[in-house]
mmCIF file of C-alpha atoms and ligand atoms in Angstrom:
data_model
loop_
_atom_site.group_PDB
_atom_site.id
_atom_site.type_symbol
_atom_site.label_atom_id
_atom_site.label_comp_id
_atom_site.label_asym_id
_atom_site.label_seq_id
_atom_site.Cartn_x
_atom_site.Cartn_y
_atom_site.Cartn_z
ATOM 1 C CA MET S 1 90.891 106.458 124.863
ATOM 2 C CA GLU S 2 93.300 106.117 121.932
ATOM 3 C CA LYS S 3 93.033 103.477 119.243
ATOM 4 C CA HIS S 4 95.970 102.348 117.097
ATOM 5 C CA THR S 5 96.126 99.612 114.478
ATOM 6 C CA ILE S 6 99.058 97.361 113.608
ATOM 7 C CA LYS S 7 98.894 95.586 110.264
ATOM 8 C CA GLY S 8 100.794 92.296 110.543
ATOM 9 C CA ALA S 9 101.995 89.962 107.809
ATOM 10 C CA ASN S 10 98.850 87.831 107.984
ATOM 11 C CA SER S 11 96.513 89.732 110.281
ATOM 12 C CA SER S 12 96.047 93.096 111.897
ATOM 13 C CA GLY S 13 95.130 94.129 115.403
ATOM 14 C CA ASP S 14 93.813 97.119 117.325
ATOM 15 C CA ILE S 15 95.402 98.545 120.427
ATOM 16 C CA PHE S 16 93.166 100.502 122.791
ATOM 17 C CA ILE S 17 95.051 102.673 125.271
ATOM 18 C CA GLY S 18 93.076 103.887 128.271
ATOM 19 C CA MET S 19 90.040 101.615 128.033
ATOM 20 C CA SER S 20 88.459 99.945 131.065
ATOM 21 C CA LYS S 21 89.111 96.220 131.328
ATOM 22 C CA GLU S 22 85.379 95.743 131.933
ATOM 23 C CA GLU S 23 84.777 96.857 128.358
ATOM 24 C CA VAL S 24 86.534 93.781 127.032
ATOM 25 C CA SER S 25 83.134 92.085 126.694
ATOM 26 C CA SER S 26 82.247 94.517 123.908
ATOM 27 C CA LEU S 27 85.338 93.368 121.957
ATOM 28 C CA LEU S 28 84.647 89.688 122.554
ATOM 29 C CA GLY S 29 80.972 89.657 121.553
ATOM 30 C CA ASP S 30 79.348 86.258 121.975
ATOM 31 C CA ARG S 31 82.385 84.164 121.092
ATOM 32 C CA ASN S 32 83.564 81.134 123.073
ATOM 33 C CA VAL S 33 86.280 82.627 125.251
ATOM 34 C CA ILE S 34 88.907 80.974 127.403
ATOM 35 C CA VAL S 35 91.014 83.189 129.654
ATOM 36 C CA LEU S 36 94.688 82.371 130.162
ATOM 37 C CA THR S 37 96.070 84.017 133.267
ATOM 38 C CA ASP S 38 98.566 83.477 136.077
ATOM 39 C CA GLU S 39 97.880 82.547 139.672
ATOM 40 C CA HIS S 40 98.437 86.092 141.050
ATOM 41 C CA LEU S 41 95.972 87.698 138.663
ATOM 42 C CA ASN S 42 93.564 84.826 139.215
ATOM 43 C CA LEU S 43 93.443 85.631 142.945
ATOM 44 C CA LEU S 44 93.455 89.425 142.541
ATOM 45 C CA TYR S 45 90.768 89.636 139.861
ATOM 46 C CA PRO S 46 88.428 86.664 140.402
ATOM 47 C CA LEU S 47 85.481 88.542 138.898
ATOM 48 C CA PHE S 48 87.192 89.516 135.630
ATOM 49 C CA LEU S 49 84.995 87.927 132.914
ATOM 50 C CA ASP S 50 83.219 86.002 135.650
ATOM 51 C CA GLY S 51 81.867 82.683 134.422
ATOM 52 C CA THR S 52 84.420 82.338 131.602
ATOM 53 C CA PRO S 53 86.625 79.217 131.717
ATOM 54 C CA ARG S 54 90.137 79.982 132.946
ATOM 55 C CA ILE S 55 93.478 78.313 132.494
ATOM 56 C CA VAL S 56 95.778 79.390 135.300
ATOM 57 C CA VAL S 57 99.555 78.970 135.114
ATOM 58 C CA PRO S 58 102.157 79.591 137.837
ATOM 59 C CA ALA S 59 103.187 83.263 138.037
ATOM 60 C CA THR S 60 106.785 82.756 137.015
ATOM 61 C CA GLU S 61 108.945 83.097 133.914
ATOM 62 C CA ALA S 62 109.345 79.298 134.125
ATOM 63 C CA SER S 63 105.782 79.069 132.762
ATOM 64 C CA LYS S 64 107.163 80.135 129.375
ATOM 65 C CA SER S 65 108.467 76.583 128.941
ATOM 66 C CA LEU S 66 107.806 73.677 126.603
ATOM 67 C CA SER S 67 106.323 71.668 129.474
ATOM 68 C CA GLN S 68 103.896 74.450 130.489
ATOM 69 C CA TYR S 69 103.034 74.992 126.820
ATOM 70 C CA GLU S 70 102.085 71.317 126.574
ATOM 71 C CA ALA S 71 100.083 71.520 129.813
ATOM 72 C CA VAL S 72 98.081 74.514 128.511
ATOM 73 C CA MET S 73 97.453 72.725 125.197
ATOM 74 C CA ASN S 74 96.104 69.723 127.114
ATOM 75 C CA GLN S 75 93.822 71.958 129.180
ATOM 76 C CA LEU S 76 92.479 73.554 125.994
ATOM 77 C CA LEU S 77 91.670 70.066 124.720
ATOM 78 C CA GLU S 78 89.960 69.170 128.005
ATOM 79 C CA LEU S 79 87.909 72.371 127.827
ATOM 80 C CA GLY S 80 86.806 71.388 124.328
ATOM 81 C CA ALA S 81 88.523 74.326 122.621
ATOM 82 C CA ASP S 82 88.233 74.338 118.843
ATOM 83 C CA ARG S 83 89.018 76.791 116.099
ATOM 84 C CA SER S 84 86.101 79.002 117.099
ATOM 85 C CA THR S 85 87.616 79.524 120.567
ATOM 86 C CA PHE S 86 89.028 82.945 121.436
ATOM 87 C CA LEU S 87 92.005 82.855 123.816
ATOM 88 C CA LEU S 88 92.336 85.936 126.005
ATOM 89 C CA GLY S 89 95.632 86.540 127.806
ATOM 90 C CA PHE S 90 95.074 88.400 131.087
ATOM 91 C CA GLY S 91 98.387 89.087 132.781
ATOM 92 C CA GLY S 92 101.906 90.382 132.340
ATOM 93 C CA GLY S 93 104.390 89.716 129.548
ATOM 94 C CA MET S 94 104.818 86.075 130.532
ATOM 95 C CA VAL S 95 101.089 85.461 130.025
ATOM 96 C CA SER S 96 100.895 87.402 126.740
ATOM 97 C CA ASP S 97 103.951 85.642 125.264
ATOM 98 C CA LEU S 98 102.633 82.214 126.252
ATOM 99 C CA CYS S 99 99.035 83.013 125.242
ATOM 100 C CA GLY S 100 100.119 84.293 121.825
ATOM 101 C CA PHE S 101 102.259 81.233 121.161
ATOM 102 C CA VAL S 102 99.574 78.785 122.298
ATOM 103 C CA ALA S 103 96.954 80.613 120.214
ATOM 104 C CA SER S 104 99.270 80.670 117.175
ATOM 105 C CA THR S 105 99.751 76.916 117.242
ATOM 106 C CA TYR S 106 96.711 75.220 118.822
ATOM 107 C CA MET S 107 94.844 73.604 115.915
ATOM 108 C CA ARG S 108 97.023 75.784 113.632
ATOM 109 C CA GLY S 109 95.711 78.989 115.106
ATOM 110 C CA LEU S 110 93.036 80.531 117.320
ATOM 111 C CA ASP S 111 91.884 84.149 117.488
ATOM 112 C CA PHE S 112 93.382 85.805 120.520
ATOM 113 C CA GLY S 113 93.748 89.087 122.367
ATOM 114 C CA TYR S 114 95.355 90.540 125.467
ATOM 115 C CA VAL S 115 94.416 92.576 128.491
ATOM 116 C CA PRO S 116 97.960 93.297 129.701
ATOM 117 C CA THR S 117 98.246 93.944 133.423
ATOM 118 C CA SER S 118 101.887 94.792 134.116
ATOM 119 C CA LEU S 119 103.503 98.055 133.054
ATOM 120 C CA LEU S 120 106.052 96.071 131.060
ATOM 121 C CA ALA S 121 103.297 94.316 129.152
ATOM 122 C CA GLN S 122 101.305 97.530 128.634
ATOM 123 C CA VAL S 123 104.192 99.471 127.085
ATOM 124 C CA ASP S 124 106.084 96.631 125.459
ATOM 125 C CA ALA S 125 105.373 92.892 125.613
ATOM 126 C CA SER S 126 101.716 92.949 124.525
ATOM 127 C CA ILE S 127 102.475 95.195 121.539
ATOM 128 C CA GLY S 128 103.968 94.007 118.291
ATOM 129 C CA GLY S 129 102.859 90.417 117.831
ATOM 130 C CA LYS S 130 105.984 88.615 119.002
ATOM 131 C CA THR S 131 104.885 85.489 120.839
ATOM 132 C CA GLY S 132 107.139 82.929 122.395
ATOM 133 C CA ILE S 133 108.481 80.605 125.012
ATOM 134 C CA ASN S 134 111.986 79.941 126.293
ATOM 135 C CA LEU S 135 114.228 76.987 125.444
ATOM 136 C CA SER S 136 115.963 76.051 128.703
ATOM 137 C CA SER S 137 117.647 79.302 129.796
ATOM 138 C CA PHE S 138 117.537 80.890 126.325
ATOM 139 C CA LYS S 139 114.869 83.502 126.032
ATOM 140 C CA ASN S 140 112.097 83.441 123.449
ATOM 141 C CA MET S 141 113.868 80.915 121.232
ATOM 142 C CA ILE S 142 110.599 79.376 120.069
ATOM 143 C CA GLY S 143 107.841 81.650 118.832
ATOM 144 C CA THR S 144 105.895 83.355 116.097
ATOM 145 C CA PHE S 145 105.087 86.784 114.735
ATOM 146 C CA ASN S 146 101.307 86.974 115.055
ATOM 147 C CA GLN S 147 99.273 90.092 115.863
ATOM 148 C CA PRO S 148 96.599 89.725 118.546
ATOM 149 C CA GLU S 149 93.150 90.809 117.360
ATOM 150 C CA PHE S 150 93.151 93.418 120.132
ATOM 151 C CA VAL S 151 95.147 94.679 123.057
ATOM 152 C CA LEU S 152 93.088 96.480 125.700
ATOM 153 C CA ILE S 153 95.310 98.606 127.938
ATOM 154 C CA ASP S 154 93.752 99.673 131.244
ATOM 155 C CA PRO S 155 96.358 101.503 133.369
ATOM 156 C CA SER S 156 94.145 101.326 136.484
ATOM 157 C CA VAL S 157 95.170 97.661 136.991
ATOM 158 C CA LEU S 158 98.718 98.877 137.665
ATOM 159 C CA GLN S 159 97.584 99.904 141.153
ATOM 160 C CA THR S 160 97.905 96.274 142.288
ATOM 161 C CA LEU S 161 101.287 95.733 140.621
ATOM 162 C CA PRO S 162 104.122 95.130 143.121
ATOM 163 C CA GLU S 163 106.820 97.822 143.210
ATOM 164 C CA GLU S 164 109.531 95.589 141.771
ATOM 165 C CA ASP S 165 107.375 94.744 138.756
ATOM 166 C CA LEU S 166 106.476 98.394 138.288
ATOM 167 C CA ARG S 167 110.186 99.241 138.113
ATOM 168 C CA ASP S 168 110.698 96.451 135.572
ATOM 169 C CA GLY S 169 108.170 98.149 133.310
ATOM 170 C CA CYS S 170 109.849 101.491 133.880
ATOM 171 C CA ALA S 171 113.058 99.998 132.433
ATOM 172 C CA GLU S 172 111.329 99.290 129.105
ATOM 173 C CA ALA S 173 109.741 102.767 129.098
ATOM 174 C CA ILE S 174 113.178 104.318 129.703
ATOM 175 C CA LYS S 175 114.425 102.271 126.738
ATOM 176 C CA HIS S 176 111.665 103.529 124.431
ATOM 177 C CA PHE S 177 112.376 107.139 125.409
ATOM 178 C CA ALA S 178 116.174 106.719 125.242
ATOM 179 C CA ILE S 179 116.038 105.535 121.631
ATOM 180 C CA LYS S 180 113.179 107.718 120.345
ATOM 181 C CA SER S 181 112.143 110.666 122.482
ATOM 182 C CA ALA S 182 114.361 113.094 124.397
ATOM 183 C CA GLU S 183 111.249 115.000 125.485
ATOM 184 C CA ASP S 184 109.614 111.945 127.110
ATOM 185 C CA PHE S 185 112.977 110.946 128.611
ATOM 186 C CA LYS S 186 113.109 114.316 130.358
ATOM 187 C CA TRP S 187 109.459 113.988 131.453
ATOM 188 C CA MET S 188 110.247 110.616 133.038
ATOM 189 C CA GLN S 189 113.205 112.030 134.947
ATOM 190 C CA THR S 190 111.029 114.912 136.246
ATOM 191 C CA ASN S 191 108.256 112.566 137.367
ATOM 192 C CA ALA S 192 110.259 109.572 138.628
ATOM 193 C CA GLU S 193 109.157 109.916 142.236
ATOM 194 C CA GLN S 194 105.401 110.155 141.527
ATOM 195 C CA ILE S 195 105.589 107.313 139.003
ATOM 196 C CA LEU S 196 107.208 105.073 141.603
ATOM 197 C CA ALA S 197 104.546 106.218 144.104
ATOM 198 C CA LYS S 198 101.950 104.925 141.586
ATOM 199 C CA ASP S 199 100.202 108.229 141.043
ATOM 200 C CA PRO S 200 97.306 106.983 138.842
ATOM 201 C CA ASP S 201 97.330 109.965 136.482
ATOM 202 C CA LEU S 202 101.086 109.779 135.956
ATOM 203 C CA LEU S 203 100.996 106.031 135.359
ATOM 204 C CA ALA S 204 98.276 106.532 132.754
ATOM 205 C CA GLU S 205 100.352 109.319 131.213
ATOM 206 C CA LEU S 206 103.458 107.108 131.182
ATOM 207 C CA VAL S 207 101.583 104.380 129.298
ATOM 208 C CA ARG S 208 100.094 106.976 126.929
ATOM 209 C CA ARG S 209 103.589 108.278 126.138
ATOM 210 C CA ALA S 210 105.482 104.968 125.980
ATOM 211 C CA ALA S 211 103.126 102.495 124.262
ATOM 212 C CA PRO S 212 102.707 104.563 121.045
ATOM 213 C CA ILE S 213 106.490 104.664 120.589
ATOM 214 C CA LYS S 214 106.577 100.891 120.303
ATOM 215 C CA ILE S 215 103.406 100.858 118.191
ATOM 216 C CA LYS S 216 104.899 103.302 115.687
ATOM 217 C CA ILE S 217 108.167 101.367 115.381
ATOM 218 C CA VAL S 218 106.297 98.076 114.842
ATOM 219 C CA GLN S 219 103.885 99.627 112.328
ATOM 220 C CA GLN S 220 106.896 100.538 110.190
ATOM 221 C CA ASP S 221 108.729 97.231 110.591
ATOM 222 C CA VAL S 222 106.394 94.414 111.637
ATOM 223 C CA LEU S 223 108.849 91.576 111.017
ATOM 224 C CA GLU S 224 111.906 93.248 112.578
ATOM 225 C CA LYS S 225 113.941 93.564 109.420
ATOM 226 C CA GLY S 226 115.171 97.072 110.233
ATOM 227 C CA ASP S 227 114.371 99.789 112.764
ATOM 228 C CA ARG S 228 112.394 97.509 115.071
ATOM 229 C CA LYS S 229 115.773 96.161 116.132
ATOM 230 C CA LEU S 230 116.327 99.491 117.920
ATOM 231 C CA LEU S 231 113.946 98.194 120.590
ATOM 232 C CA ASN S 232 116.699 95.772 121.522
ATOM 233 C CA PHE S 233 118.764 98.598 122.984
ATOM 234 C CA GLY S 234 120.359 97.126 126.120
ATOM 235 C CA HIS S 235 118.952 93.673 125.405
ATOM 236 C CA SER S 236 122.065 91.874 124.114
ATOM 237 C CA TYR S 237 123.838 92.519 127.406
ATOM 238 C CA GLY S 238 120.516 92.300 129.273
ATOM 239 C CA HIS S 239 119.644 88.841 127.983
ATOM 240 C CA ALA S 240 123.188 87.660 128.763
ATOM 241 C CA ILE S 241 122.756 88.887 132.362
ATOM 242 C CA GLU S 242 119.309 87.264 132.472
ATOM 243 C CA ALA S 243 120.664 83.912 131.236
ATOM 244 C CA ALA S 244 122.790 83.714 134.389
ATOM 245 C CA GLY S 245 119.513 83.734 136.366
ATOM 246 C CA GLY S 246 118.366 85.419 139.548
ATOM 247 C CA LYS S 247 117.328 88.803 138.131
ATOM 248 C CA SER S 248 114.073 89.992 136.607
ATOM 249 C CA HIS S 249 113.826 90.981 132.936
ATOM 250 C CA GLY S 250 113.491 94.679 133.797
ATOM 251 C CA VAL S 251 116.550 94.728 136.056
ATOM 252 C CA CYS S 252 118.571 92.990 133.328
ATOM 253 C CA VAL S 253 117.346 95.456 130.696
ATOM 254 C CA ALA S 254 118.213 98.410 132.955
ATOM 255 C CA GLN S 255 121.727 97.088 133.578
ATOM 256 C CA GLY S 256 122.037 96.084 129.910
ATOM 257 C CA MET S 257 121.157 99.635 128.817
ATOM 258 C CA LEU S 258 123.817 101.017 131.087
ATOM 259 C CA LEU S 259 126.397 98.643 129.580
ATOM 260 C CA ALA S 260 125.215 99.480 126.051
ATOM 261 C CA GLY S 261 125.484 103.178 126.975
ATOM 262 C CA ARG S 262 129.065 102.622 128.123
ATOM 263 C CA ALA S 263 129.831 100.687 124.938
ATOM 264 C CA SER S 264 128.276 103.510 122.869
ATOM 265 C CA LYS S 265 130.561 105.968 124.668
ATOM 266 C CA GLU S 266 133.608 103.742 124.043
ATOM 267 C CA ILE S 267 132.725 103.376 120.373
ATOM 268 C CA GLY S 268 132.545 107.172 120.207
ATOM 269 C CA SER S 269 128.879 107.679 119.430
ATOM 270 C CA LEU S 270 127.578 108.856 122.833
ATOM 271 C CA SER S 271 128.756 111.902 124.758
ATOM 272 C CA GLU S 272 129.762 111.670 128.419
ATOM 273 C CA SER S 273 126.933 114.056 129.369
ATOM 274 C CA ASP S 274 124.234 111.986 127.631
ATOM 275 C CA TYR S 275 125.656 108.814 129.183
ATOM 276 C CA GLN S 276 125.338 110.563 132.538
ATOM 277 C CA ARG S 277 121.658 111.362 131.814
ATOM 278 C CA LEU S 278 121.038 107.689 131.054
ATOM 279 C CA TYR S 279 122.823 106.698 134.252
ATOM 280 C CA ASP S 280 120.832 109.249 136.282
ATOM 281 C CA LEU S 281 117.445 108.093 135.001
ATOM 282 C CA ILE S 282 118.226 104.400 135.512
ATOM 283 C CA SER S 283 119.461 105.193 138.976
ATOM 284 C CA ALA S 284 116.374 107.373 139.749
ATOM 285 C CA PHE S 285 114.269 104.238 139.296
ATOM 286 C CA GLY S 286 116.303 102.392 141.887
ATOM 287 C CA PHE S 287 118.250 100.034 139.625
ATOM 288 C CA ASP S 288 121.697 98.889 140.702
ATOM 289 C CA THR S 289 124.066 101.009 138.635
ATOM 290 C CA GLU S 290 127.254 99.891 140.386
ATOM 291 C CA GLU S 291 127.362 96.160 139.593
ATOM 292 C CA LYS S 292 130.369 95.431 137.386
ATOM 293 C CA TYR S 293 130.336 93.227 134.313
ATOM 294 C CA LEU S 294 133.121 92.232 131.929
ATOM 295 C CA ALA S 295 132.408 91.915 128.206
ATOM 296 C CA ALA S 296 134.419 88.678 128.118
ATOM 297 C CA ASP S 297 132.067 87.116 130.694
ATOM 298 C CA LEU S 298 128.906 88.040 128.785
ATOM 299 C CA ILE S 299 130.036 87.337 125.245
ATOM 300 C CA GLY S 300 129.312 83.579 125.399
ATOM 301 C CA ALA S 301 125.620 84.220 126.092
ATOM 302 C CA ILE S 302 125.508 87.156 123.630
ATOM 303 C CA LYS S 303 126.625 84.758 120.884
ATOM 304 C CA LYS S 304 123.286 82.960 121.346
ATOM 305 C CA ASP S 305 121.462 86.233 120.599
ATOM 306 C CA LYS S 306 118.729 85.885 117.981
ATOM 307 C CA LYS S 307 120.012 89.067 116.318
ATOM 308 C CA LYS S 308 123.317 87.468 115.383
ATOM 309 C CA GLN S 309 124.276 86.722 111.819
ATOM 310 C CA GLY S 310 127.250 84.391 111.671
ATOM 311 C CA ASP S 311 129.955 86.023 113.765
ATOM 312 C CA THR S 312 128.436 89.502 113.777
ATOM 313 C CA LEU S 313 125.711 91.074 115.873
ATOM 314 C CA ALA S 314 123.255 93.890 115.125
ATOM 315 C CA PHE S 315 124.265 95.939 118.152
ATOM 316 C CA ILE S 316 122.204 98.976 119.150
ATOM 317 C CA VAL S 317 124.290 102.050 119.879
ATOM 318 C CA LEU S 318 122.928 105.202 121.448
ATOM 319 C CA ASN S 319 123.967 108.357 119.569
ATOM 320 C CA LYS S 320 122.274 110.766 121.944
ATOM 321 C CA ILE S 321 119.223 110.694 124.204
ATOM 322 C CA GLY S 322 116.319 110.098 121.815
ATOM 323 C CA ASP S 323 118.413 108.693 118.967
ATOM 324 C CA ALA S 324 119.907 105.229 118.404
ATOM 325 C CA SER S 325 121.210 103.251 115.441
ATOM 326 C CA ILE S 326 122.069 99.708 114.456
ATOM 327 C CA LYS S 327 125.758 98.865 114.178
ATOM 328 C CA SER S 328 127.003 95.585 112.827
ATOM 329 C CA ILE S 329 129.847 94.461 115.073
ATOM 330 C CA THR S 330 131.809 91.214 115.296
ATOM 331 C CA PHE S 331 131.702 89.273 118.558
ATOM 332 C CA ASP S 332 135.497 89.583 118.765
ATOM 333 C CA ALA S 333 135.268 93.373 118.524
ATOM 334 C CA LEU S 334 132.396 93.492 121.038
ATOM 335 C CA ALA S 335 134.388 91.403 123.499
ATOM 336 C CA GLN S 336 137.113 94.086 123.392
ATOM 337 C CA VAL S 337 134.777 96.983 124.236
ATOM 338 C CA ASP S 338 135.428 98.179 127.773
ATOM 339 C CA ILE S 339 132.113 98.191 129.656
ATOM 340 C CA SER S 340 133.601 97.966 133.150
HETATM 341 N N1 NAD T 1 106.767 89.752 123.170
HETATM 342 C C1 NAD T 1 107.485 90.823 123.374
HETATM 343 O O1 NAD T 1 107.645 91.657 122.472
HETATM 344 C C2 NAD T 1 108.121 91.053 124.703
HETATM 345 C C3 NAD T 1 108.746 92.272 124.980
HETATM 346 C C4 NAD T 1 109.273 92.471 126.255
HETATM 347 C C5 NAD T 1 109.183 91.468 127.214
HETATM 348 N N2 NAD T 1 108.578 90.292 126.901
HETATM 349 C C6 NAD T 1 108.464 89.222 127.896
HETATM 350 O O2 NAD T 1 107.657 89.692 128.977
HETATM 351 C C7 NAD T 1 107.983 88.936 130.135
HETATM 352 C C8 NAD T 1 108.116 89.864 131.304
HETATM 353 O O3 NAD T 1 106.877 90.517 131.491
HETATM 354 P P1 NAD T 1 106.388 90.973 132.942
HETATM 355 O O4 NAD T 1 107.444 91.775 133.579
HETATM 356 O O5 NAD T 1 105.045 91.519 132.782
HETATM 357 O O6 NAD T 1 106.413 89.603 133.725
HETATM 358 P P2 NAD T 1 105.275 88.674 134.319
HETATM 359 O O7 NAD T 1 104.193 88.438 133.368
HETATM 360 O O8 NAD T 1 106.003 87.492 134.853
HETATM 361 O O9 NAD T 1 104.672 89.558 135.507
HETATM 362 C C9 NAD T 1 105.508 89.919 136.591
HETATM 363 C C10 NAD T 1 104.755 89.710 137.909
HETATM 364 O O10 NAD T 1 103.764 90.721 138.028
HETATM 365 C C11 NAD T 1 102.517 90.108 138.384
HETATM 366 N N3 NAD T 1 101.467 90.992 137.887
HETATM 367 C C12 NAD T 1 101.234 91.342 136.608
HETATM 368 N N4 NAD T 1 100.247 92.247 136.557
HETATM 369 C C13 NAD T 1 99.847 92.466 137.823
HETATM 370 C C14 NAD T 1 98.884 93.312 138.430
HETATM 371 N N5 NAD T 1 98.147 94.181 137.715
HETATM 372 N N6 NAD T 1 98.728 93.262 139.777
HETATM 373 C C15 NAD T 1 99.507 92.427 140.525
HETATM 374 N N7 NAD T 1 100.450 91.627 140.026
HETATM 375 C C16 NAD T 1 100.612 91.642 138.679
HETATM 376 C C17 NAD T 1 102.571 88.746 137.758
HETATM 377 O O11 NAD T 1 101.666 87.868 138.399
HETATM 378 C C18 NAD T 1 104.035 88.381 138.013
HETATM 379 O O12 NAD T 1 104.186 87.900 139.326
HETATM 380 C C19 NAD T 1 109.261 88.189 129.821
HETATM 381 O O13 NAD T 1 108.945 86.842 129.586
HETATM 382 C C20 NAD T 1 109.761 88.839 128.538
HETATM 383 O O14 NAD T 1 110.496 87.956 127.738
HETATM 384 C C21 NAD T 1 108.051 90.063 125.673
#
């Protein structure tokens, strides 16, 4: 088991990698706990913290909405939650984002923690203290920076994760490695088949390699003023693809990384051979690498990106596998970059 600590602006939190979910009781002590989970996890793990009140939301991204936020707030009231209540998010990134935002705002703030259950949540969404919900089709427009008191990561729960959701998490792991670690990138390419076959040791190893990359970036830039923006590699295009609907976050990130890789090549920062390595790894995880997009079609949605400042965007370019940088680029210039 590895323990890391993230010091936030107002609070700090511990992240335990490789701890059994049953051990969560030792972190909770005798506090009044309410579990927030989704309907899949509720059915799959009925005995998790047996006897603890549960709020169950539909297992869909649509639960990160203002209406579902209000519904959860009302259920907290009905359950008699007060400031001494601890809210525990048990689920994927949808649950952790919603749980963190509810906990940040109910009665001006409850203590909260996560037991993330999807690969995406274990290597990305549960780490870093960004909480949030969507505003119509625009992702994470309403939210807070607030570190959970703890994140308990138990890779054994990934055995029940459907294949499509496993691949979604792989997209975020590929992103971490692409921007920060050529060695882990190579490891992922070598082990793609066994990871997709859910080899338990390799999944645990994947989490052990990927989660600390995000932790380290966040530790150095909790409020995303600088290098934390690198984690948005592929996300400007990805969120624009996602806004059109019909594709999961991971698929959009995978396709967005490919487009950002092409843009990096066009801009002259990425070599053809490193672009090919990116393409090969994304393709090894079964993502559609052939779908065509035009910059002009995506630019409208990219203009709504939270990383914009006036008419420029902090765009993440890949310099080589394992190294990325932030480039300020105008929307007009970005619209001209050939990503076809
Ligand atoms: N806050 C952040 O920093 C951050 C970063 C990246 C992504 N996100 C957010 O994370 C969300 C995506 O996360 P996600 O992919 O985990 O989506 P999700 O929470 O919707 O989970 C995907 C599906 O997997 C199921 N699932 C989860 N764990 C399971 C398990 N162990 N066994 C069986 N089924 C399981 C869920 O029920 C759901 O059907 C998006 O809303 C995205 O915006 C947030």
